[in-house]
Amino acid sequence: MVGGSWRFIKGNFFLTVVIPRLSTRWPQSFQQRCGFRKAAKKPESKKVEEELGPAHSESSEATAQRRTPAPHWDHQAPPSPPRAFGRLVRPLVFTVGFTGCSFGSAAIWQYESLKSRVQGYFDELRADWLDKVRPQKRGDIRKEINQWWNSLSEGQRTVTGIIAANAIVFCCWRVPSLQRFMIRYFTANPASRTLCSPMILSTFSHFSFFHMAANMYVLWSFSTSAVSMLGREQFMAVYLSAGVISTFVSYVCKMATGRFGPSLGASGAIMTVLAAVCTKIPEAKLAIIFLPMFTFTAGNALKAIVAMDTAGLVLGWRFFDHAAHLGGAMFGIWYVLFGHELIWKNREPFVKLWHDFRTRRGPGGGGGGQLFIIHL
């Protein structure tokens, strides 16, 4: 969905940017070059046809695609009637429910994390003392890994799991026997029979290695500033919710325009991260990575990205899913300006309910206990 390369440099608050090469919706004229070949119609391909609308997929480098059998994107008639907005009721309910569950789970995660951190304080002191007494091994691989892990920022440690999940899904695309399953559940298409689960699963799905690498580099680069701004729990809630919300916006635009086709990629969620950071820190300096002498502010960069995607949506450009990009960017801007106050800072009643539930179920039942809430 979205791609690009941005880098946060400590000290000078300087961000380095590579112009995004976004690639999720390619017109059919590009399918041969991108490795998504149109298959001849066969009787056994009917099940695949039920899942897909007209094929528009992410680009990939031709040499890499020749080594892996590409999925077949066969034609299918759009839902009947052609613009049946009633099909979007379930995705809308799923979007609202998933977003609520994401923020609720993040609030519980933060509560449990803080509680365990306080309760395990003396255990950590004991572990530190044992490390000093215990003789150190030279060349211990586990120790090297721990040192590398501890050298990462909290944001980089937070997104490591997201990057690993994207890498696993990318490898699954390389397995020919899994491609029908991947097309059904890891590409988002309002013309498909499976509408809801792909809204989140497609956020972790990339067929092109370049597409995945670009998106993950952007996520890694912005993770430090985003997590320091939101906290890891709130960041994860925003990221996951952004993937579903941007996909729903894409569904609405595809229904409105009648341009159906499968989409995949983390770009919508990453656009939310970019927009949130650029909105919160509009005076941060940005530069194109290959042209570092040209700098501009994060606020102007965000305006340019939104303007480009708006033009692409209005003019019908089909290289990228501009609707998903705009949906992600608008959600990121809204969340920084209003969402943090409306959602995250009002989580205390929910956390109190969880605290009371945990207290009643705890040892001895009905005990007191300390309620831990961090107001960021």
Short mmCIF file of C-alpha atoms in Angstrom, two decimals:
data_model
loop_
_atom_site.label_atom_id
_atom_site.label_comp_id
_atom_site.label_asym_id
_atom_site.label_seq_id
_atom_site.Cartn_x
_atom_site.Cartn_y
_atom_site.Cartn_z
CA MET A 1 0.00 0.00 0.00
CA VAL A 2 2.58 2.58 0.95
CA GLY A 3 6.32 2.56 0.70
CA GLY A 4 9.26 4.77 1.21
CA SER A 5 12.38 5.15 3.26
CA TRP A 6 12.64 7.60 6.10
CA ARG A 7 15.35 7.70 8.76
CA PHE A 8 15.34 9.45 12.15
CA ILE A 9 18.74 10.74 13.23
CA LYS A 10 19.11 11.46 16.95
CA GLY A 11 20.35 14.83 18.11
CA ASN A 12 19.50 17.01 15.14
CA PHE A 13 15.97 15.68 14.80
CA PHE A 14 16.71 15.06 11.14
CA LEU A 15 14.72 12.64 9.02
CA THR A 16 16.06 11.12 5.84
CA VAL A 17 13.58 10.17 3.16
CA VAL A 18 13.54 8.06 0.02
CA ILE A 19 10.76 8.96 -2.40
CA PRO A 20 8.21 6.14 -1.92
CA ARG A 21 7.94 3.57 -4.61
CA LEU A 22 4.53 2.32 -3.69
CA SER A 23 3.20 -0.74 -5.41
CA THR A 24 0.00 -2.55 -4.76
CA ARG A 25 -2.48 -1.88 -7.56
CA TRP A 26 -0.88 -2.26 -10.97
CA PRO A 27 -3.00 -2.13 -14.11
CA GLN A 28 -3.31 -5.33 -16.09
CA SER A 29 -1.05 -4.00 -18.78
CA PHE A 30 1.77 -4.27 -16.22
CA GLN A 31 0.99 -7.77 -15.02
CA GLN A 32 3.38 -9.56 -17.37
CA ARG A 33 6.22 -7.26 -16.36
CA CYS A 34 5.40 -7.60 -12.65
CA GLY A 35 5.14 -11.36 -12.74
CA PHE A 36 1.36 -11.61 -12.24
CA ARG A 37 0.35 -13.47 -15.36
CA LYS A 38 -3.18 -13.88 -16.58
CA ALA A 39 -4.01 -17.57 -16.63
CA ALA A 40 -6.04 -19.29 -19.27
CA LYS A 41 -9.53 -20.12 -18.01
CA LYS A 42 -9.77 -23.67 -16.76
CA PRO A 43 -12.65 -25.46 -15.02
CA GLU A 44 -10.60 -25.87 -11.85
CA SER A 45 -9.95 -22.13 -11.60
CA LYS A 46 -13.56 -21.30 -10.68
CA LYS A 47 -12.85 -21.20 -6.96
CA VAL A 48 -10.13 -18.65 -7.47
CA GLU A 49 -12.47 -16.60 -9.65
CA GLU A 50 -14.98 -16.45 -6.84
CA GLU A 51 -12.42 -14.70 -4.67
CA LEU A 52 -11.04 -12.05 -7.02
CA GLY A 53 -12.16 -9.12 -9.04
CA PRO A 54 -10.08 -7.65 -11.90
CA ALA A 55 -6.45 -8.17 -11.10
CA HIS A 56 -4.36 -5.25 -9.88
CA SER A 57 -1.39 -6.29 -7.82
CA GLU A 58 1.85 -4.95 -6.43
CA SER A 59 4.87 -4.66 -8.67
CA SER A 60 8.01 -6.71 -8.27
CA GLU A 61 11.29 -7.06 -10.03
CA ALA A 62 10.99 -9.31 -13.04
CA THR A 63 14.05 -11.38 -12.31
CA ALA A 64 12.83 -12.28 -8.83
CA GLN A 65 9.35 -13.11 -10.03
CA ARG A 66 10.54 -15.58 -12.69
CA ARG A 67 11.90 -17.81 -9.95
CA THR A 68 8.55 -18.11 -8.13
CA PRO A 69 5.28 -19.18 -9.72
CA ALA A 70 3.08 -16.08 -9.66
CA PRO A 71 -0.52 -16.28 -8.46
CA HIS A 72 -3.18 -16.20 -11.14
CA TRP A 73 -5.48 -13.19 -10.96
CA ASP A 74 -8.48 -14.27 -13.01
CA HIS A 75 -11.45 -12.09 -13.89
CA GLN A 76 -14.67 -12.05 -11.93
CA ALA A 77 -17.81 -10.04 -12.31
CA PRO A 78 -18.22 -7.45 -9.56
CA PRO A 79 -20.89 -7.94 -6.89
CA SER A 80 -24.44 -7.70 -8.13
CA PRO A 81 -25.69 -5.01 -8.20
CA PRO A 82 -22.33 -3.53 -9.32
CA ARG A 83 -22.05 -1.03 -6.46
CA ALA A 84 -23.70 -2.94 -3.63
CA PHE A 85 -22.76 -0.78 -0.65
CA GLY A 86 -24.73 -3.17 1.53
CA ARG A 87 -21.72 -5.50 1.30
CA LEU A 88 -19.75 -2.95 3.32
CA VAL A 89 -21.93 -3.25 6.44
CA ARG A 90 -19.97 -6.23 7.79
CA PRO A 91 -16.58 -4.61 7.03
CA LEU A 92 -17.77 -1.44 8.80
CA VAL A 93 -18.83 -3.40 11.89
CA PHE A 94 -15.54 -5.30 11.78
CA THR A 95 -13.57 -2.05 11.53
CA VAL A 96 -15.30 -0.50 14.54
CA GLY A 97 -15.10 -3.70 16.58
CA PHE A 98 -11.47 -4.42 15.73
CA THR A 99 -10.43 -0.86 16.52
CA GLY A 100 -12.18 -0.98 19.87
CA CYS A 101 -10.63 -4.34 20.70
CA SER A 102 -7.18 -3.06 19.69
CA PHE A 103 -7.30 -0.09 22.04
CA GLY A 104 -8.91 -2.12 24.81
CA SER A 105 -6.24 -4.80 24.54
CA ALA A 106 -3.52 -2.11 24.49
CA ALA A 107 -4.89 -0.57 27.69
CA ILE A 108 -4.89 -3.98 29.41
CA TRP A 109 -1.42 -4.70 28.07
CA GLN A 110 -0.11 -1.44 29.51
CA TYR A 111 -1.76 -2.14 32.86
CA GLU A 112 -0.34 -5.67 33.10
CA SER A 113 3.07 -4.55 31.89
CA LEU A 114 3.35 -1.80 34.48
CA LYS A 115 2.06 -4.10 37.23
CA SER A 116 4.55 -6.84 36.42
CA ARG A 117 7.33 -4.26 36.12
CA VAL A 118 6.68 -2.99 39.64
CA GLN A 119 6.20 -6.45 41.13
CA GLY A 120 9.32 -7.81 39.43
CA TYR A 121 11.60 -5.00 40.55
CA PHE A 122 13.35 -7.06 43.21
CA ASP A 123 13.65 -10.05 40.87
CA GLU A 124 15.57 -7.84 38.47
CA LEU A 125 17.87 -6.69 41.25
CA ARG A 126 18.53 -10.31 42.17
CA ALA A 127 19.23 -11.23 38.53
CA ASP A 128 21.69 -8.33 38.21
CA TRP A 129 23.49 -9.49 41.37
CA LEU A 130 23.74 -13.06 40.07
CA ASP A 131 25.15 -11.82 36.75
CA LYS A 132 27.92 -10.03 38.64
CA VAL A 133 28.76 -13.10 40.78
CA ARG A 134 28.45 -15.66 37.97
CA PRO A 135 31.59 -15.94 35.79
CA GLN A 136 31.06 -14.50 32.31
CA LYS A 137 31.45 -16.73 29.28
CA ARG A 138 33.38 -15.47 26.30
CA GLY A 139 31.80 -15.71 22.90
CA ASP A 140 28.36 -16.53 24.31
CA ILE A 141 25.93 -16.16 21.38
CA ARG A 142 23.00 -15.55 23.66
CA LYS A 143 24.90 -12.75 25.37
CA GLU A 144 25.69 -11.15 22.00
CA ILE A 145 22.04 -11.32 21.00
CA ASN A 146 20.98 -9.80 24.29
CA GLN A 147 23.48 -6.97 23.87
CA TRP A 148 22.21 -6.28 20.36
CA TRP A 149 18.59 -6.38 21.55
CA ASN A 150 19.31 -4.01 24.43
CA SER A 151 21.07 -1.62 22.06
CA LEU A 152 17.83 -1.11 20.12
CA SER A 153 15.41 1.64 20.97
CA GLU A 154 12.04 0.69 22.45
CA GLY A 155 10.42 1.56 19.13
CA GLN A 156 12.73 -0.71 17.17
CA ARG A 157 12.10 -3.56 19.60
CA THR A 158 8.36 -2.96 19.27
CA VAL A 159 8.28 -3.24 15.46
CA THR A 160 10.60 -6.27 15.31
CA GLY A 161 7.60 -8.57 15.71
CA ILE A 162 5.71 -6.76 12.95
CA ILE A 163 8.66 -7.10 10.59
CA ALA A 164 9.03 -10.80 11.43
CA ALA A 165 5.33 -11.39 10.72
CA ASN A 166 5.63 -9.65 7.33
CA ALA A 167 8.68 -11.77 6.49
CA ILE A 168 6.83 -15.00 7.34
CA VAL A 169 3.85 -14.03 5.17
CA PHE A 170 6.22 -13.06 2.34
CA CYS A 171 7.76 -16.55 2.50
CA CYS A 172 4.29 -18.12 2.38
CA TRP A 173 3.71 -16.35 -0.95
CA ARG A 174 6.68 -18.30 -2.34
CA VAL A 175 4.88 -21.64 -1.73
CA PRO A 176 2.78 -22.45 -4.83
CA SER A 177 0.39 -24.73 -2.95
CA LEU A 178 -0.52 -21.87 -0.58
CA GLN A 179 -1.24 -19.22 -3.20
CA ARG A 180 -4.99 -19.85 -3.42
CA PHE A 181 -5.21 -19.55 0.37
CA MET A 182 -3.01 -16.43 0.32
CA ILE A 183 -5.13 -14.77 -2.36
CA ARG A 184 -8.29 -15.41 -0.40
CA TYR A 185 -7.14 -14.31 3.05
CA PHE A 186 -4.10 -12.07 2.50
CA THR A 187 -5.40 -9.79 -0.24
CA ALA A 188 -8.22 -7.30 0.37
CA ASN A 189 -10.90 -7.06 -2.31
CA PRO A 190 -14.51 -5.88 -1.85
CA ALA A 191 -15.52 -8.25 -4.67
CA SER A 192 -14.28 -11.26 -2.70
CA ARG A 193 -16.50 -13.56 -0.68
CA THR A 194 -14.10 -13.13 2.26
CA LEU A 195 -14.27 -9.50 3.33
CA CYS A 196 -13.34 -9.04 6.98
CA SER A 197 -10.27 -11.11 7.89
CA PRO A 198 -8.25 -9.88 4.85
CA MET A 199 -8.68 -6.32 6.14
CA ILE A 200 -6.06 -7.02 8.81
CA LEU A 201 -4.18 -9.95 7.26
CA SER A 202 -3.42 -8.03 4.03
CA THR A 203 -1.62 -5.44 6.19
CA PHE A 204 1.11 -8.05 6.78
CA SER A 205 1.17 -9.30 3.18
CA HIS A 206 3.70 -8.45 0.44
CA PHE A 207 4.33 -10.39 -2.75
CA SER A 208 7.27 -8.26 -3.92
CA PHE A 209 10.46 -8.30 -1.85
CA PHE A 210 11.20 -4.68 -2.76
CA HIS A 211 7.72 -3.64 -1.66
CA MET A 212 8.17 -5.37 1.70
CA ALA A 213 11.72 -4.10 2.21
CA ALA A 214 10.72 -0.49 1.50
CA ASN A 215 7.72 -0.62 3.82
CA MET A 216 9.63 -2.29 6.64
CA TYR A 217 12.49 0.19 6.32
CA VAL A 218 10.04 3.07 6.70
CA LEU A 219 8.46 1.39 9.72
CA TRP A 220 11.85 0.70 11.31
CA SER A 221 13.04 4.27 10.68
CA PHE A 222 9.99 5.94 12.19
CA SER A 223 9.48 3.47 15.03
CA THR A 224 11.73 5.28 17.51
CA SER A 225 9.97 8.63 17.25
CA ALA A 226 6.48 7.11 16.97
CA VAL A 227 6.82 4.82 19.99
CA SER A 228 8.48 7.52 22.10
CA MET A 229 5.51 9.73 21.25
CA LEU A 230 2.74 7.18 21.85
CA GLY A 231 4.23 4.39 23.94
CA ARG A 232 4.52 0.84 22.63
CA GLU A 233 1.00 -0.26 23.65
CA GLN A 234 -0.75 2.73 22.12
CA PHE A 235 1.48 2.51 19.05
CA MET A 236 0.44 -1.10 18.42
CA ALA A 237 -3.23 -0.22 18.82
CA VAL A 238 -2.88 2.67 16.36
CA TYR A 239 -0.89 0.59 13.86
CA LEU A 240 -3.30 -2.36 13.79
CA SER A 241 -6.37 -0.12 13.71
CA ALA A 242 -4.84 1.92 10.89
CA GLY A 243 -4.42 -1.20 8.75
CA VAL A 244 -8.12 -2.04 9.04
CA ILE A 245 -9.34 1.55 8.68
CA SER A 246 -7.24 2.22 5.56
CA THR A 247 -8.49 -1.01 3.99
CA PHE A 248 -12.10 -0.06 4.71
CA VAL A 249 -11.56 3.32 3.01
CA SER A 250 -10.16 1.40 0.04
CA TYR A 251 -13.28 -0.82 0.00
CA VAL A 252 -15.56 2.23 -0.05
CA CYS A 253 -13.67 3.88 -2.92
CA LYS A 254 -13.59 0.68 -4.96
CA MET A 255 -17.33 0.26 -4.51
CA ALA A 256 -17.92 3.90 -5.47
CA THR A 257 -15.75 3.77 -8.59
CA GLY A 258 -16.37 0.15 -9.61
CA ARG A 259 -12.61 -0.48 -9.84
CA PHE A 260 -12.39 -3.83 -8.09
CA GLY A 261 -9.19 -5.74 -7.52
CA PRO A 262 -7.06 -7.31 -4.78
CA SER A 263 -4.75 -5.16 -2.66
CA LEU A 264 -2.02 -6.00 -0.17
CA GLY A 265 0.73 -4.30 1.81
CA ALA A 266 1.41 -2.41 5.03
CA SER A 267 1.30 1.00 3.39
CA GLY A 268 -1.98 2.20 4.88
CA ALA A 269 -0.80 1.52 8.43
CA ILE A 270 2.64 3.00 7.73
CA MET A 271 1.03 6.13 6.28
CA THR A 272 -0.70 6.55 9.64
CA VAL A 273 2.66 6.37 11.43
CA LEU A 274 4.18 8.89 9.00
CA ALA A 275 1.23 11.27 9.27
CA ALA A 276 1.18 11.05 13.06
CA VAL A 277 4.88 11.87 13.39
CA CYS A 278 4.77 14.65 10.78
CA THR A 279 1.69 16.17 12.43
CA LYS A 280 3.18 16.02 15.90
CA ILE A 281 6.60 17.30 14.79
CA PRO A 282 5.86 19.46 11.71
CA GLU A 283 9.14 21.40 11.91
CA ALA A 284 11.37 18.31 11.75
CA LYS A 285 13.73 18.43 8.78
CA LEU A 286 13.36 15.92 5.97
CA ALA A 287 15.58 15.18 3.01
CA ILE A 288 15.61 12.81 0.06
CA ILE A 289 18.20 10.19 0.86
CA PHE A 290 20.00 10.51 -2.49
CA LEU A 291 19.70 14.32 -2.48
CA PRO A 292 20.55 15.31 1.11
CA MET A 293 21.26 18.91 0.12
CA PHE A 294 17.51 19.51 -0.46
CA THR A 295 15.65 19.72 2.85
CA PHE A 296 12.05 20.48 3.74
CA THR A 297 9.86 20.29 6.80
CA ALA A 298 7.84 17.26 7.83
CA GLY A 299 4.66 19.33 7.61
CA ASN A 300 5.31 20.22 3.97
CA ALA A 301 6.23 16.63 3.15
CA LEU A 302 2.93 15.40 4.58
CA LYS A 303 1.01 17.98 2.55
CA ALA A 304 2.80 16.85 -0.62
CA ILE A 305 2.05 13.17 0.04
CA VAL A 306 -1.63 13.88 0.74
CA ALA A 307 -1.87 16.06 -2.37
CA MET A 308 -0.31 13.35 -4.55
CA ASP A 309 -2.65 10.66 -3.28
CA THR A 310 -5.66 12.96 -3.62
CA ALA A 311 -4.72 13.66 -7.24
CA GLY A 312 -4.23 9.96 -7.86
CA LEU A 313 -7.64 9.16 -6.42
CA VAL A 314 -9.44 11.90 -8.38
CA LEU A 315 -7.64 11.22 -11.65
CA GLY A 316 -7.99 7.45 -11.35
CA TRP A 317 -4.30 6.56 -11.19
CA ARG A 318 -4.01 2.84 -10.65
CA PHE A 319 -0.37 2.35 -9.73
CA PHE A 320 -1.10 2.53 -6.01
CA ASP A 321 -4.11 2.25 -3.74
CA HIS A 322 -4.38 5.99 -3.17
CA ALA A 323 -7.60 5.59 -1.20
CA ALA A 324 -5.87 3.38 1.36
CA HIS A 325 -2.98 5.83 1.58
CA LEU A 326 -5.35 8.74 2.20
CA GLY A 327 -7.34 6.72 4.71
CA GLY A 328 -4.18 5.93 6.66
CA ALA A 329 -2.89 9.50 6.50
CA MET A 330 -6.21 11.00 7.59
CA PHE A 331 -6.45 8.57 10.50
CA GLY A 332 -2.92 9.46 11.62
CA ILE A 333 -3.64 13.20 11.49
CA TRP A 334 -6.98 12.79 13.26
CA TYR A 335 -5.53 10.61 15.98
CA VAL A 336 -2.76 13.05 16.88
CA LEU A 337 -5.13 16.03 16.90
CA PHE A 338 -8.20 14.44 18.50
CA GLY A 339 -8.04 10.66 18.86
CA HIS A 340 -5.45 10.55 21.62
CA GLU A 341 -7.63 12.75 23.83
CA LEU A 342 -10.92 11.03 22.90
CA ILE A 343 -9.75 7.41 23.09
CA TRP A 344 -6.52 6.83 24.96
CA LYS A 345 -6.94 9.38 27.73
CA ASN A 346 -10.43 8.06 28.46
CA ARG A 347 -9.35 4.47 29.00
CA GLU A 348 -9.33 4.70 32.82
CA PRO A 349 -12.92 3.40 33.36
CA PHE A 350 -12.15 0.36 31.20
CA VAL A 351 -8.88 -0.29 33.01
CA LYS A 352 -10.69 -0.02 36.35
CA LEU A 353 -13.16 -2.68 35.19
CA TRP A 354 -10.24 -4.92 34.25
CA HIS A 355 -8.53 -4.19 37.57
CA ASP A 356 -11.69 -5.13 39.52
CA PHE A 357 -12.06 -8.30 37.45
CA ARG A 358 -8.42 -9.27 38.05
CA THR A 359 -8.72 -8.51 41.78
CA ARG A 360 -11.82 -10.69 42.20
CA ARG A 361 -10.15 -13.58 40.40
CA GLY A 362 -6.83 -13.14 42.21
CA PRO A 363 -5.62 -15.23 45.15
CA GLY A 364 -7.96 -14.85 48.11
CA GLY A 365 -10.52 -13.04 45.93
CA GLY A 366 -11.84 -9.58 46.68
CA GLY A 367 -8.43 -8.31 47.76
CA GLY A 368 -7.34 -4.75 47.34
CA GLY A 369 -4.52 -4.15 44.94
CA GLN A 370 -3.05 -1.08 43.29
CA LEU A 371 -4.47 0.32 40.07
CA PHE A 372 -1.72 1.26 37.62
CA ILE A 373 -2.54 3.78 34.86
CA ILE A 374 -0.03 5.82 32.89
CA HIS A 375 -1.32 9.08 31.42
CA LEU A 376 0.68 9.86 28.30
#
